[in-house]
Every structure is written in structure tokens, then in C-alpha cells.
Coordinates of C-alpha atoms and ligand atoms in Angstrom, one line a residue:
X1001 CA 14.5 25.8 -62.9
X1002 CA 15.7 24.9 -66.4
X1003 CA 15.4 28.2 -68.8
X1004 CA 13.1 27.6 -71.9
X1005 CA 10.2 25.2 -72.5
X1006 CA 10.0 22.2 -70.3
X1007 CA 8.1 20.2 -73.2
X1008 CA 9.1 20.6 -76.6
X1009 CA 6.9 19.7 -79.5
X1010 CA 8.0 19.2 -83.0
X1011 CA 6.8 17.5 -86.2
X1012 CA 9.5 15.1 -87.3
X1013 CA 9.6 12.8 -90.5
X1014 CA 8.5 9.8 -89.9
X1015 CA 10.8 7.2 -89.8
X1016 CA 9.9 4.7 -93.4
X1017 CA 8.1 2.0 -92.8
X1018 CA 6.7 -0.6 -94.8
X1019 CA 4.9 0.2 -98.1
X1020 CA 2.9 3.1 -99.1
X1021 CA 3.6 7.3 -98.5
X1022 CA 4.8 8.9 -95.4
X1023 CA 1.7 9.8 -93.5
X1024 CA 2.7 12.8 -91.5
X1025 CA 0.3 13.9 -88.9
X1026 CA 2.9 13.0 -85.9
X1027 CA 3.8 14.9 -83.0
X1028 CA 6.5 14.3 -80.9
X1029 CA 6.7 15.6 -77.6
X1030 CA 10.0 16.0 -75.6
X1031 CA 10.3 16.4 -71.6
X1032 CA 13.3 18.3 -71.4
X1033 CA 14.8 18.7 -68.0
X1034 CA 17.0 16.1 -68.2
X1035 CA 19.5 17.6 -65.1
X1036 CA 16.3 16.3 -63.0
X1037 CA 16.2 12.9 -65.1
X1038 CA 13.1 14.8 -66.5
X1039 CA 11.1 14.8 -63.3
X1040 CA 7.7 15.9 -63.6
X1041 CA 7.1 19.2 -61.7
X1042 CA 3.6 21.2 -61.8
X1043 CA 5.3 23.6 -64.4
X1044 CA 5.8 20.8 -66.7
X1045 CA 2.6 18.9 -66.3
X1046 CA 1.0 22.0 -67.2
X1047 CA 2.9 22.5 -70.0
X1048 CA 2.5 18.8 -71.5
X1049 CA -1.3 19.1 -70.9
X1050 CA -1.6 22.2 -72.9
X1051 CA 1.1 20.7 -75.8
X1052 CA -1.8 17.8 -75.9
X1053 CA -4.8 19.4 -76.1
X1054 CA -3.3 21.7 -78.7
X1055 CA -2.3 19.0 -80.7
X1056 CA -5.6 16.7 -79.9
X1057 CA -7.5 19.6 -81.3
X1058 CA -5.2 19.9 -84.4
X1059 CA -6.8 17.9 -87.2
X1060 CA -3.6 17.7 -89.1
X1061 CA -1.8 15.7 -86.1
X1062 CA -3.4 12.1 -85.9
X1063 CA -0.4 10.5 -83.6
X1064 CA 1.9 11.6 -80.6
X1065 CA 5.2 10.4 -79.6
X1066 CA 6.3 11.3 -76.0
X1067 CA 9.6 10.6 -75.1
X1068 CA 12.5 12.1 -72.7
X1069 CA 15.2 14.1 -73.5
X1070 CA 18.7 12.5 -72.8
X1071 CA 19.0 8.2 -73.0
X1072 CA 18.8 8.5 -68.7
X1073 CA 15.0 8.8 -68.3
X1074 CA 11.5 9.0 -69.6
X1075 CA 10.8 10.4 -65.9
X1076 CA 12.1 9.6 -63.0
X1077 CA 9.0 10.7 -61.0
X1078 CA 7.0 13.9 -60.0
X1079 CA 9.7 16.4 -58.9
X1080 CA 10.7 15.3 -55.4
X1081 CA 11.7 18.7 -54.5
X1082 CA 8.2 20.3 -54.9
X1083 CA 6.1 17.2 -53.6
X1084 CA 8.4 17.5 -50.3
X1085 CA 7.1 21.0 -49.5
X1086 CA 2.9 20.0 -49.7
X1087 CA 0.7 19.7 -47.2
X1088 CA -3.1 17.7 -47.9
X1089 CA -4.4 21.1 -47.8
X1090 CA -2.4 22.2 -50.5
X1091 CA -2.7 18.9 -52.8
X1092 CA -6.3 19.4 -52.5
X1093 CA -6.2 23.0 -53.4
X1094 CA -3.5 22.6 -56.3
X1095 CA -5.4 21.7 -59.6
X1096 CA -2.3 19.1 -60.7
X1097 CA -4.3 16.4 -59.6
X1098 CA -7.2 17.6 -62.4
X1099 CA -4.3 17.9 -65.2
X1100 CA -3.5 14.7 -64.3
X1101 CA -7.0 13.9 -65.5
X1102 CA -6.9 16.3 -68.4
X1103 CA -4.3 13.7 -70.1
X1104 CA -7.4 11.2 -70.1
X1105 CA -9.6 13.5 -72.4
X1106 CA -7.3 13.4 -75.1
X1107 CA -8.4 11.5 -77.8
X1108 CA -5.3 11.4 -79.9
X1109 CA -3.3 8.5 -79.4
X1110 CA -0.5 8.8 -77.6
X1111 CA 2.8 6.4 -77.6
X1112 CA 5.6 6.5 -74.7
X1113 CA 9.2 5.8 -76.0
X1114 CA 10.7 5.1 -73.0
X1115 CA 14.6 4.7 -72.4
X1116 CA 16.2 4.7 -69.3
X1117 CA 14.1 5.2 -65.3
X1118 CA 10.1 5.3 -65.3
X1119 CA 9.6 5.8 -62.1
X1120 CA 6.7 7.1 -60.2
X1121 CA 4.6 9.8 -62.1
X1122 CA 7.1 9.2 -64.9
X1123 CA 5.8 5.0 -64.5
X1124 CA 2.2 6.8 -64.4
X1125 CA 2.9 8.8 -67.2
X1126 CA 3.8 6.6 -69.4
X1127 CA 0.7 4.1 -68.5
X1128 CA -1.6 6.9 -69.2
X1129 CA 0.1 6.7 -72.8
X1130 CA -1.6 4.4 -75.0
X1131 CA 1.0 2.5 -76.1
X1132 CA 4.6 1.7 -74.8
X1133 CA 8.0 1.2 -76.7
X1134 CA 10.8 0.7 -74.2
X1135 CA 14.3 0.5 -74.9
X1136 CA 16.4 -2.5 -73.2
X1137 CA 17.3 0.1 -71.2
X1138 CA 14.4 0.8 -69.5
X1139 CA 13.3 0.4 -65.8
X1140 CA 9.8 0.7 -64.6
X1141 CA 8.6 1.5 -61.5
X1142 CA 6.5 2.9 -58.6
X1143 CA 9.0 3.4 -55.9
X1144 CA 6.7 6.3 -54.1
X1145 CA 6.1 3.6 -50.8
X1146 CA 10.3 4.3 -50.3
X1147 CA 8.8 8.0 -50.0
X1148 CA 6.1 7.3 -47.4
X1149 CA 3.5 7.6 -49.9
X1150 CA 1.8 5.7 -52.6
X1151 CA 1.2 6.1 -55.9
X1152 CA -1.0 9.0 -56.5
X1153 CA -1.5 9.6 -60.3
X1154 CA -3.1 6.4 -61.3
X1155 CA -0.4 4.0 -60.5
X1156 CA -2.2 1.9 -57.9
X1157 CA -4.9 1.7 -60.5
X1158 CA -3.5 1.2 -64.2
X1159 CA -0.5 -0.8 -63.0
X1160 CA -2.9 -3.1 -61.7
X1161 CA -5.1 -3.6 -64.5
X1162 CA -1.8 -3.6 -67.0
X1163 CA 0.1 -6.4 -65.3
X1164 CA -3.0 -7.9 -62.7
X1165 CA -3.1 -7.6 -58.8
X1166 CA -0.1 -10.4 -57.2
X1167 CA 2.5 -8.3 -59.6
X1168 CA 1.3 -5.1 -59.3
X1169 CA 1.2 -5.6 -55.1
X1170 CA 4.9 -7.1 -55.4
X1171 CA 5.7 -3.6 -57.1
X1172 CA 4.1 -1.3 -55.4
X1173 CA 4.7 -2.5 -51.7
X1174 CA 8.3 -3.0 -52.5
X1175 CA 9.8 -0.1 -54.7
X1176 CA 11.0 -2.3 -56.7
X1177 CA 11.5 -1.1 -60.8
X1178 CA 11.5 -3.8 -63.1
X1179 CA 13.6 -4.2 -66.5
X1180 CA 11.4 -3.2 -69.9
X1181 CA 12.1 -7.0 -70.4
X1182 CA 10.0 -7.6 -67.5
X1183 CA 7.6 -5.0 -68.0
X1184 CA 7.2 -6.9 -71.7
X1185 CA 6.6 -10.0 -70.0
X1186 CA 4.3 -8.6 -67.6
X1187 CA 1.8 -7.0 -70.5
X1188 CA 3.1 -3.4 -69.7
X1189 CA 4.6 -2.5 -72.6
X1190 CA 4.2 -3.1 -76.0
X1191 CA 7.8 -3.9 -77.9
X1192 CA 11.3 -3.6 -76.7
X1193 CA 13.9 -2.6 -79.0
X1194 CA 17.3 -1.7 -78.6
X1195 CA 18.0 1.3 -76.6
X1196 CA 19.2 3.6 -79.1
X1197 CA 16.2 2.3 -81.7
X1198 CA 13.3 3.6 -79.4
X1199 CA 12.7 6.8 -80.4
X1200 CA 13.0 5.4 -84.1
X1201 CA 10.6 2.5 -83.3
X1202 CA 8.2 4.8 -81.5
X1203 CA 8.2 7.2 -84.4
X1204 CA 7.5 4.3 -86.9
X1205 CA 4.5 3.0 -84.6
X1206 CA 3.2 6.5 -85.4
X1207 CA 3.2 6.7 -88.7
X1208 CA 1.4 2.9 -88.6
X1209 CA -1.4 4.8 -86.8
X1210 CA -0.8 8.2 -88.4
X1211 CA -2.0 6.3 -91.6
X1212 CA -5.5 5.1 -90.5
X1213 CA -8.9 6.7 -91.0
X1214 CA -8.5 9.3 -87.7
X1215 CA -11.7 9.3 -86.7
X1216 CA -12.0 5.6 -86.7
X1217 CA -8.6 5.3 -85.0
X1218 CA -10.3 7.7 -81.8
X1219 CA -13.3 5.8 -81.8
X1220 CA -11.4 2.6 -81.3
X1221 CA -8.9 4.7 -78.6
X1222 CA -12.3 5.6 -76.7
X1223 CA -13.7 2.0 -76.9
X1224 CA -10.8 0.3 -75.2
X1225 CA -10.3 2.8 -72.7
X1226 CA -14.4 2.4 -72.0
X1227 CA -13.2 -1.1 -71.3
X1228 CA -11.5 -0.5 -68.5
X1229 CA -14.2 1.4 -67.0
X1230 CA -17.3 -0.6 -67.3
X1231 CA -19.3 -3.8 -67.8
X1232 CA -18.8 -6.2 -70.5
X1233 CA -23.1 -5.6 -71.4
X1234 CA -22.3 -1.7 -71.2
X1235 CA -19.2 -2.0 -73.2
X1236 CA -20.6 -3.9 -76.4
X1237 CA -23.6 -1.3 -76.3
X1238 CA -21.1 1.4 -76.7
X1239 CA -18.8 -0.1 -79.2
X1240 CA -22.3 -0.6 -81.1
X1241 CA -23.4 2.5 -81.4
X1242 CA -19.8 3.8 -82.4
X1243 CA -19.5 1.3 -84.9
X1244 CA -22.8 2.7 -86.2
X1245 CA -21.4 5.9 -85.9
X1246 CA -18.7 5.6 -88.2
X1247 CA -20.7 4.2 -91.0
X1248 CA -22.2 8.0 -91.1
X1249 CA -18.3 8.7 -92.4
X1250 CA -16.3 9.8 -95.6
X1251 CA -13.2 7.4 -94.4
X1252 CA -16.0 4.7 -94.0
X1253 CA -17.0 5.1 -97.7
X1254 CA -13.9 5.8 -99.0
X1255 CA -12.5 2.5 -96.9
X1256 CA -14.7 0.2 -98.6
X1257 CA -14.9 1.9 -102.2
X1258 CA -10.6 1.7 -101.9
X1259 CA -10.7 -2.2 -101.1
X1260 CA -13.7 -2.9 -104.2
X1261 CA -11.4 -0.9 -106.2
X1262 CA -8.6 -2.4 -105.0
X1263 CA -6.7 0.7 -104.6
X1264 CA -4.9 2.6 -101.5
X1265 CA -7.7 4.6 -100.0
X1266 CA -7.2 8.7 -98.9
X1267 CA -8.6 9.5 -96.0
X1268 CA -10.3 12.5 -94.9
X1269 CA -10.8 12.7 -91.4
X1270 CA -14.5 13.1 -91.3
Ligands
DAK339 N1 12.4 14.6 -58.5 C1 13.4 15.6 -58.4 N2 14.7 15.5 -58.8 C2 15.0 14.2 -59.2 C3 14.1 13.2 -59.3 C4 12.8 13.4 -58.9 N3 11.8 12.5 -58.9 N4 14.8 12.1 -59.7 C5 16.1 12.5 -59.9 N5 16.2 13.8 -59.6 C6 17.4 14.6 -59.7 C7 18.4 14.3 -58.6 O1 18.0 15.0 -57.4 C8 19.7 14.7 -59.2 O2 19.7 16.1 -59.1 P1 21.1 16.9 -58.6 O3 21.4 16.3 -57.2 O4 22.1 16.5 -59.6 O5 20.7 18.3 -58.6 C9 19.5 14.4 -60.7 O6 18.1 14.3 -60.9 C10 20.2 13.1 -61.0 O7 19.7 12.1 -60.1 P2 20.7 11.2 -59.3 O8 21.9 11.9 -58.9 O9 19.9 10.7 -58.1 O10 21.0 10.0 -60.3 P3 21.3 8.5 -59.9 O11 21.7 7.8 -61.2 O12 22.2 8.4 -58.8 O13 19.9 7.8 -59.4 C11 17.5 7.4 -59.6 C12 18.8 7.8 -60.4 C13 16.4 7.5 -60.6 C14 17.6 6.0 -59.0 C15 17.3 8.4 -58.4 O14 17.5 9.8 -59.0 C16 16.0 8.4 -57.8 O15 15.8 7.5 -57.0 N6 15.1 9.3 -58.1 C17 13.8 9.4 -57.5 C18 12.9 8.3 -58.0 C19 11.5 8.4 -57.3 O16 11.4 8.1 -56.1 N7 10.5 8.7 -58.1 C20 9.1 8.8 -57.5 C21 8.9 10.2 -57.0 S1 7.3 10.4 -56.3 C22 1.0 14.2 -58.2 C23 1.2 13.4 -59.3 C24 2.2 12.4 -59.3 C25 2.9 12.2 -58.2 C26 2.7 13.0 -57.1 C27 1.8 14.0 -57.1 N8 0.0 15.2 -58.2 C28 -0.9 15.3 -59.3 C29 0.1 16.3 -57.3 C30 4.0 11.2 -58.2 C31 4.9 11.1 -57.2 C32 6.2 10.6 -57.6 O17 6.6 10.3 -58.7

């Protein structure tokens, strides 16, 4: 058991980035266990849920990073050790698989810098992430069939709809990880950078968020993830009558009034 936090949070600076101030208003959230390549254990997912909702419900944090401590791995799985000890009867009793679920009611959006093995929950974990920025050094994967199992935090699901069904079969029946190259290729990640640049690159993709209207930024969070979940006729009705929504905001006003005075606008969040 490694003494201390297994997630730490802090507020870094963001890294500069084109024109205009620093935003501020990002997290960055660190899986520390690296002796276990970070592995996921019950403890930690606990702890990361509750670092999240904290921070979703902070109204001065508008963008998280998560990212692994060490270059070695994001994740390397759920911890192997714990998972070989449970029975059906305890998985179902457990409440892991609800915190797994918990990470989908967060509305803050949420980027995975991702260097080194994301494997297994570590591969789920970073999917349930909104965005991805892998370092060359990178390895995706769902290697759980080598285990006698199958993925069973969303990996037979959102690898699927990330990189479609003939790739995401080769994967998961196989084991095998793939390169972020690969990954890139396949629609499963969003940029790769050199390995030592992710964290920085992550960070930077922050602020570029960190810096939009937050409320509008949510909405538009919720409206793609609605995507994935229902009909095209259900979908546009939604994004509607969120669009509508918005209009009932300050950042709304203050958006348009910024761009007729052709000045930067300040956002409020509300
Ligand atoms: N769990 C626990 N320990 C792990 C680990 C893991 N997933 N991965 C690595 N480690 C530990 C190793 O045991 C080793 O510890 P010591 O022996 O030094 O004490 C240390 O990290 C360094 O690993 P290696 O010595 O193995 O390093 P190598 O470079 O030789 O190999 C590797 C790196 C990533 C290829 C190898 O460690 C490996 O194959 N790791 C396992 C990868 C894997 O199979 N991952 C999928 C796990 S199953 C659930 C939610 C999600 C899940 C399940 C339930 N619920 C909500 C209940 C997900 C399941 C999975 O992820």
C-alpha cells in the first residue's frame, strides 16, 4: 500500500499558449502509485471520484488534467492483486462498479495525458476522459481476455464506439496494446506529442478550454456524450433546447456584446 494520497490534485500554471491572459481554472490530477505502474485499486478509484466531484462542483476549476505519476504508465490496469481475490458475489456487492459510473456524472471536462502503458481500466480510464494527449510513448490496451475476463469498465463499449467494431474485436480478443500512433490513427486519441511534452501539451489544451464560457463548454460536454447514447431525432431535440438554454446566460450576452465591440469578452460562469 503506498503511504499518502493515491491521487494528488494540484492547480498548476498553465502552460502559455497563444494570445490573450492565462485562464487558470485547471486541475491536474496525479495517480501516484507508480511502484504498481499506477494500477487502479478500489482505494484509488475512490479517491479520484471524490478529487472529481470536488473539483466538478468547484466553480473556479473549469478544466482537469489527469495524468500518471512517473513517464512508465497512465495505468496499467485495475490492480491485479485485488481483482484476483473476488468472487461474482463480491463484485456485485462492491460499489466500484457504481464509481466507475460516478466518473460519467462529471460535467467538467476532463483530458488524459497519457505516457507510457494504458492498459485495461487504465485504457478505460482514460476513454472515460474527454479528451486524450498521448505521448509517443504510449501503449493502449485491453489485455483483460489474457486474464480470463473481459473488459469490465466500459472497454467493450467505448473502445468500440472510439475506433468502430473490426478494430475494437482485433483488440479486445487478442490483448494486443497498440502504439498512441496507432491509437491516433484509429480515432482514440486526440494529438501525440513527444513523450516528455505530454503533460505540457495536456496542460495547454486546458487552458484552451479553461478559457471558454464554462457553462457553454458543459453544455456542449453533455451534448456529445448524449450522442453516444441516443437517436439522431432525440439528439438534435436536446442540443435545441440547450442551445436555448444558454441564451438565458451572462457569457451568452457578454459573448456577443465582446465580438460587436470587438473586444476580448470576460466571462462569468452563469
Ligand atoms: N495490477 C497490479 N500490479 C501491477 C499491474 C496491475 N494491473 N500492472 C503492473 N503491476 C505491478 C507489477 O506487479 C510490478 O510489481 P512488483 O512485482 O514490482 O511488486 C510492477 O507493477 C511493475 O510491473 P512489471 O514488473 O510487470 O513491469 P514490466 O515492465 O515487466 O511489465 C506490463 C509492464 C504493463 C506489461 C505488466 O506489468 C503487465 O502486463 N501488467 C498488467 C497489465 C494488465 O493485464 N492490465 C489489465 C488488468 S485487468 C473493475 C473495473 C475495472 C477493471 C476490473 C474491475 N471494477 C469496477 C470492479 C479492469 C480490469 C483490468 O484492468
Amino acid at each position: 500500500m503506498s503511504p499518502g494520497p493515491l491521487v494528488r490534485v494540484a492547480f498548476p500554471a498553465p502552460a502559455p499558449f497563444g494570445q490573450g491572459p492565462p485562464p487558470g481554472g485547471v486541475a491536474l490530477l496525479t495517480i501516484d502509485r507508480p511502484e504498481a505502474l499506477n494500477a487502479v485499486s478500489f482505494a484509488l478509484l475512490a479517491e479520484l471520484v471524490a478529487a472529481l466531484r470536488a473539483l466538478d462542483a468547484d466553480r473556479a476549476c473549469h478544466c482537469a488534467v489527469l495524468t500518471g505519476a512517473g513517464s512508465r504508465a497512465f495505468a496499467a490496469g485495475a490492480d491485479i492483486r485485488e481483482l484476483a481475490g473476488q468472487t461474482p458475489e463480491s463484485l456485485r456487492a462492491g460499489d466500484d462498479f457504481e464509481r466507475w459510473d460516478e466518473l460519467r456524472a462529471i460535467g467538467l471536462p476532463i483530458i488524459a495525458a497519457v505516457r507510457g502503458y494504458a492498459l485495461g481500466g487504465g485504457c478505460e480510464l482514460a476513454m472515460a476522459c474527454d479528451l486524450i494527449v498521448a505521448g509517443e510513448d504510449a501503449q493502449f490496451g485491453q489485455p483483460e481476455i489474457k486474464l480470463g475476463v473481459i473488459p469490465g469498465a466500459g472497454g467493450t463499449q467505448r473502445l468500440t464506439r472510439a475506433i468502430g467494431k473490426a478494430r475494437a474485436m482485433e483488440l479486445i480478443l487478442t490483448g494486443r496494446s497498440i502504439s498512441a500512433r496507432e491509437a491516433a490513427a484509429a480515432g482514440l486519441v486526440n494529438l501525440v506529442v513527444p513523450a516528455e511534452e505530454t503533460l505540457d501539451r495536456a496542460l495547454q489544451l486546458a487552458g484552451q478550454i479553461a478559457a471558454m464560457p464554462p457553462i457553454a463548454v458543459r453544455s456542449a460536454k453533455a451534448m456529445i456524450n448524449r450522442a453516444a447514447e441516443t437517436s439522431l431525432t432525440d439528439g438534435l431535440a436536446d442540443e435545441r433546447q440547450a442551445f436555448f438554454d444558454l441564451f438565458a446566460t451572462a457569457d451568452k450576452a457578454e459573448g456577443m456584446a465582446a465580438f460587436a465591440e470587438k473586444r476580448a469578452p470576460t466571462w462569468q460562469g452563469r
